Coordinates of C-alpha atoms in Angstrom, one line a residue:
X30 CA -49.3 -8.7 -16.6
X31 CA -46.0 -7.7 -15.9
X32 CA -44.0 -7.0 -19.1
X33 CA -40.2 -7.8 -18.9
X34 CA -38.0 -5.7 -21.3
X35 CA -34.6 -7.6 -22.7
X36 CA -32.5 -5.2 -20.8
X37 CA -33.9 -6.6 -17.2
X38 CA -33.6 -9.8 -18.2
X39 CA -29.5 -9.6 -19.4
X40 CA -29.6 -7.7 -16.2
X41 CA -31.2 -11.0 -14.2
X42 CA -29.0 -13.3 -15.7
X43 CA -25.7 -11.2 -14.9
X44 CA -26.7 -10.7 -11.9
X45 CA -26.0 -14.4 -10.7
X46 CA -22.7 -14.5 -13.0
X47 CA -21.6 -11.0 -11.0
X48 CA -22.4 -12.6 -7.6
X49 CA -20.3 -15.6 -8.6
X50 CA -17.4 -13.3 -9.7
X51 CA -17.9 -11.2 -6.4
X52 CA -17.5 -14.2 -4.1
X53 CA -14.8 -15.7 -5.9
X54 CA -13.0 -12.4 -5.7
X55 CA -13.8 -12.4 -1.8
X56 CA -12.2 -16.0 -1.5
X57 CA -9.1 -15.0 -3.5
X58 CA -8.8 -12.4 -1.1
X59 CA -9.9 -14.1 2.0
X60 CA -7.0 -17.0 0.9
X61 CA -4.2 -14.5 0.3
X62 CA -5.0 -13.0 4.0
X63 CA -5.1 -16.6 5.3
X64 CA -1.5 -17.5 3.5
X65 CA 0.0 -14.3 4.7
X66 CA -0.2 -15.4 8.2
X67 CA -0.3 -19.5 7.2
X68 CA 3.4 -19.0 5.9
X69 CA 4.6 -17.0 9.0
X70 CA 7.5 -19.3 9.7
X71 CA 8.1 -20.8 6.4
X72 CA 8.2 -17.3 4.0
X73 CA 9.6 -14.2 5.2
X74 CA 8.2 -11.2 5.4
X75 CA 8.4 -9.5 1.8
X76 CA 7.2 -12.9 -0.2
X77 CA 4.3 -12.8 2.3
X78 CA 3.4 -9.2 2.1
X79 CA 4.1 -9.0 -1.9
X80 CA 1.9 -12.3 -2.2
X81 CA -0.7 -11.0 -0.3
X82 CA -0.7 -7.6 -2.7
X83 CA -0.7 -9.9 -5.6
X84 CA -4.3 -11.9 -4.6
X85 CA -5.4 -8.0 -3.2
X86 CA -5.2 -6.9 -6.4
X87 CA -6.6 -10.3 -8.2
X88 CA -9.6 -9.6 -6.3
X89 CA -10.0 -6.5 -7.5
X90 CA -9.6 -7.1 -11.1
X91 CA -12.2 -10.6 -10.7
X92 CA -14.8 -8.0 -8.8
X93 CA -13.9 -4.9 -11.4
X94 CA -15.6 -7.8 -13.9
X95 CA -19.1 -7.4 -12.6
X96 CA -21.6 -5.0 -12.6
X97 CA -21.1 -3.3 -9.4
X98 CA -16.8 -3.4 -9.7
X99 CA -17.7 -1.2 -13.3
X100 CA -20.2 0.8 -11.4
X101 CA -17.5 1.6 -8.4
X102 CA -14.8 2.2 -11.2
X103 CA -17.1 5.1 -12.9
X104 CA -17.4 6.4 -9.7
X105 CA -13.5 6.7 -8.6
X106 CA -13.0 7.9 -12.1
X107 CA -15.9 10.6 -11.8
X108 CA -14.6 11.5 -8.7
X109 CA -11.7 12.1 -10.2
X110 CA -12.5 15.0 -12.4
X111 CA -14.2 16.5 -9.7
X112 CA -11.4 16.6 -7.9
X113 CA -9.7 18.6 -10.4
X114 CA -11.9 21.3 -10.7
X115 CA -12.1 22.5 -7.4
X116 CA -10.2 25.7 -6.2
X117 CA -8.2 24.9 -4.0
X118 CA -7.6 28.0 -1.1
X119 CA -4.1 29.4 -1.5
X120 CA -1.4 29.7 1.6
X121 CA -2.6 33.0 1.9
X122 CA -6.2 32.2 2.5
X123 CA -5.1 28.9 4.6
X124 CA -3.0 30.6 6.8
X125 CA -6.1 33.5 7.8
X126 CA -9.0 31.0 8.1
X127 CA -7.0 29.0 10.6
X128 CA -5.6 31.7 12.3
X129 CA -9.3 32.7 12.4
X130 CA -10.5 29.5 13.6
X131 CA -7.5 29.7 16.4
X132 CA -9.0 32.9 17.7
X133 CA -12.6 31.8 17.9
X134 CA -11.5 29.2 19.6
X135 CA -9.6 30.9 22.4
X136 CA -12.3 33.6 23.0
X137 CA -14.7 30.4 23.4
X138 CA -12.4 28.7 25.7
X139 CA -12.1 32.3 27.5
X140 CA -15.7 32.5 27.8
X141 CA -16.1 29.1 29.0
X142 CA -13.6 29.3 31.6
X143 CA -15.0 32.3 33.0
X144 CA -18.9 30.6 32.8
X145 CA -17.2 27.9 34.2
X146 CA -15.6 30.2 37.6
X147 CA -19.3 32.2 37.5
X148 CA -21.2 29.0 38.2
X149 CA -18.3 27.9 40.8
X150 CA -18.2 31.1 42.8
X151 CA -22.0 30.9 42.6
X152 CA -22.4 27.2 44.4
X153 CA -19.4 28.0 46.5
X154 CA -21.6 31.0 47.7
X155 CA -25.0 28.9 48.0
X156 CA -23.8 26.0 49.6
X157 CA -21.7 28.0 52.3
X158 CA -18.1 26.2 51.5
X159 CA -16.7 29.2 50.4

Protein backbone atom coordinates (compact mmCIF):
# COMPACT_ATOMS: atom_id res chain seq x y z
CA UNK A 1 0.00 0.00 0.00
CA UNK A 2 1.37 3.13 -1.07
CA UNK A 3 0.93 5.88 1.52
CA UNK A 4 0.43 9.43 0.18
CA UNK A 5 1.63 12.25 2.54
CA UNK A 6 -0.49 15.82 2.27
CA UNK A 7 2.58 17.48 0.88
CA UNK A 8 2.48 15.22 -2.56
CA UNK A 9 -0.82 15.55 -2.89
CA UNK A 10 -0.89 19.80 -2.75
CA UNK A 11 2.00 19.05 -4.92
CA UNK A 12 -0.35 16.83 -7.48
CA UNK A 13 -2.99 19.22 -7.47
CA UNK A 14 -0.61 22.34 -8.31
CA UNK A 15 0.90 20.64 -10.58
CA UNK A 16 -2.06 20.82 -13.10
CA UNK A 17 -2.86 24.59 -11.95
CA UNK A 18 1.22 25.34 -12.78
CA UNK A 19 0.92 23.62 -16.20
CA UNK A 20 -2.11 25.79 -16.85
CA UNK A 21 -0.26 28.90 -15.82
CA UNK A 22 2.83 27.71 -17.90
CA UNK A 23 0.88 27.45 -21.18
CA UNK A 24 -1.01 30.38 -20.69
CA UNK A 25 2.23 32.24 -20.13
CA UNK A 26 3.58 30.56 -23.47
CA UNK A 27 0.47 31.82 -25.47
CA UNK A 28 0.76 35.39 -24.05
CA UNK A 29 4.11 35.19 -25.34
CA UNK A 30 3.59 33.24 -28.51
CA UNK A 31 0.56 36.19 -29.25
CA UNK A 32 2.81 39.22 -28.49
CA UNK A 33 5.55 37.59 -31.09
CA UNK A 34 2.66 36.97 -33.53
CA UNK A 35 1.36 40.84 -33.16
CA UNK A 36 4.82 42.11 -33.46
CA UNK A 37 5.06 40.98 -36.94
CA UNK A 38 0.89 40.96 -37.44
CA UNK A 39 1.01 44.89 -37.08
CA UNK A 40 4.04 45.36 -39.41
CA UNK A 41 2.32 47.91 -41.60
CA UNK A 42 -0.19 49.29 -39.29
CA UNK A 43 2.18 50.14 -35.98
CA UNK A 44 5.59 51.36 -36.20
CA UNK A 45 8.39 50.04 -34.93
CA UNK A 46 8.72 51.25 -31.22
CA UNK A 47 4.75 50.39 -30.35
CA UNK A 48 5.59 46.92 -31.80
CA UNK A 49 8.83 46.30 -30.05
CA UNK A 50 7.62 47.99 -26.56
CA UNK A 51 4.28 45.75 -27.03
CA UNK A 52 6.03 42.85 -27.57
CA UNK A 53 8.41 43.64 -24.14
CA UNK A 54 5.16 44.22 -22.39
CA UNK A 55 3.48 40.45 -23.11
CA UNK A 56 7.59 39.19 -22.70
CA UNK A 57 7.42 40.24 -19.47
CA UNK A 58 3.54 39.19 -18.74
CA UNK A 59 4.80 35.88 -19.44
CA UNK A 60 7.27 35.90 -17.16
CA UNK A 61 5.40 37.18 -14.21
CA UNK A 62 2.20 34.40 -15.24
CA UNK A 63 5.10 31.51 -15.37
CA UNK A 64 7.11 33.21 -12.08
CA UNK A 65 3.43 31.96 -10.48
CA UNK A 66 4.08 28.33 -10.70
CA UNK A 67 6.23 25.98 -9.12
CA UNK A 68 8.93 25.78 -11.52
CA UNK A 69 9.04 29.99 -12.38
CA UNK A 70 9.68 30.09 -8.08
CA UNK A 71 12.09 27.35 -8.47
CA UNK A 72 14.10 29.21 -11.51
CA UNK A 73 13.81 32.55 -9.52
CA UNK A 74 15.76 30.95 -6.36
CA UNK A 75 18.12 29.86 -8.73
CA UNK A 76 18.96 33.41 -10.58
CA UNK A 77 18.85 34.78 -7.03
CA UNK A 78 21.36 32.07 -5.65
CA UNK A 79 23.32 32.60 -8.52
CA UNK A 80 23.53 35.80 -7.66
CA UNK A 81 25.34 35.69 -4.38
CA UNK A 82 27.70 33.42 -5.83
CA UNK A 83 28.52 35.67 -8.16
CA UNK A 84 29.58 38.05 -5.57
CA UNK A 85 31.87 36.09 -3.79
CA UNK A 86 34.22 35.18 -6.27
CA UNK A 87 37.70 36.89 -6.71
CA UNK A 88 37.82 38.22 -9.46
CA UNK A 89 41.80 38.21 -11.10
CA UNK A 90 43.09 41.71 -11.13
CA UNK A 91 44.66 43.59 -14.39
CA UNK A 92 47.78 42.50 -13.22
CA UNK A 93 47.05 38.83 -13.15
CA UNK A 94 44.79 39.27 -16.51
CA UNK A 95 47.31 40.85 -18.39
CA UNK A 96 50.14 37.69 -17.47
CA UNK A 97 47.86 34.73 -17.96
CA UNK A 98 47.00 35.94 -21.37
CA UNK A 99 50.11 36.94 -22.27
CA UNK A 100 50.91 33.37 -21.14
CA UNK A 101 48.36 31.76 -23.01
CA UNK A 102 49.64 34.01 -26.24
CA UNK A 103 53.02 32.41 -25.85
CA UNK A 104 51.91 28.84 -25.53
CA UNK A 105 50.14 29.30 -28.32
CA UNK A 106 52.87 30.51 -30.68
CA UNK A 107 55.41 27.89 -29.57
CA UNK A 108 52.55 25.38 -30.47
CA UNK A 109 51.84 26.90 -33.72
CA UNK A 110 55.86 26.96 -34.14
CA UNK A 111 55.97 23.41 -33.44
CA UNK A 112 53.18 22.51 -35.60
CA UNK A 113 54.49 24.32 -38.51
CA UNK A 114 57.69 22.72 -38.37
CA UNK A 115 55.92 18.89 -37.81
CA UNK A 116 53.92 20.11 -40.51
CA UNK A 117 57.34 20.87 -43.11
CA UNK A 118 58.99 17.48 -41.33
CA UNK A 119 56.25 15.32 -42.70
CA UNK A 120 56.23 17.42 -46.16
CA UNK A 121 59.97 17.16 -46.81
CA UNK A 122 59.49 13.45 -45.74
CA UNK A 123 56.69 12.45 -48.59
CA UNK A 124 58.39 14.89 -50.89
CA UNK A 125 61.52 12.63 -50.39
CA UNK A 126 59.46 9.20 -50.57
CA UNK A 127 57.42 9.76 -53.35
CA UNK A 128 60.33 11.23 -55.62
CA UNK A 129 58.56 14.79 -56.43
CA UNK A 130 61.03 16.63 -54.63
Amino acid sequence: MVKKSMSSETENTGSGFDTALLFLALGVLAASITGFYYFQDQANDLVRVLGMLAGGALAIVIAMQTGIGRTAWGYIQGSRIELRRVVWPTRKETLQTTLMIMVVVLILALFLWGLDALLLWAMKLLTGRG
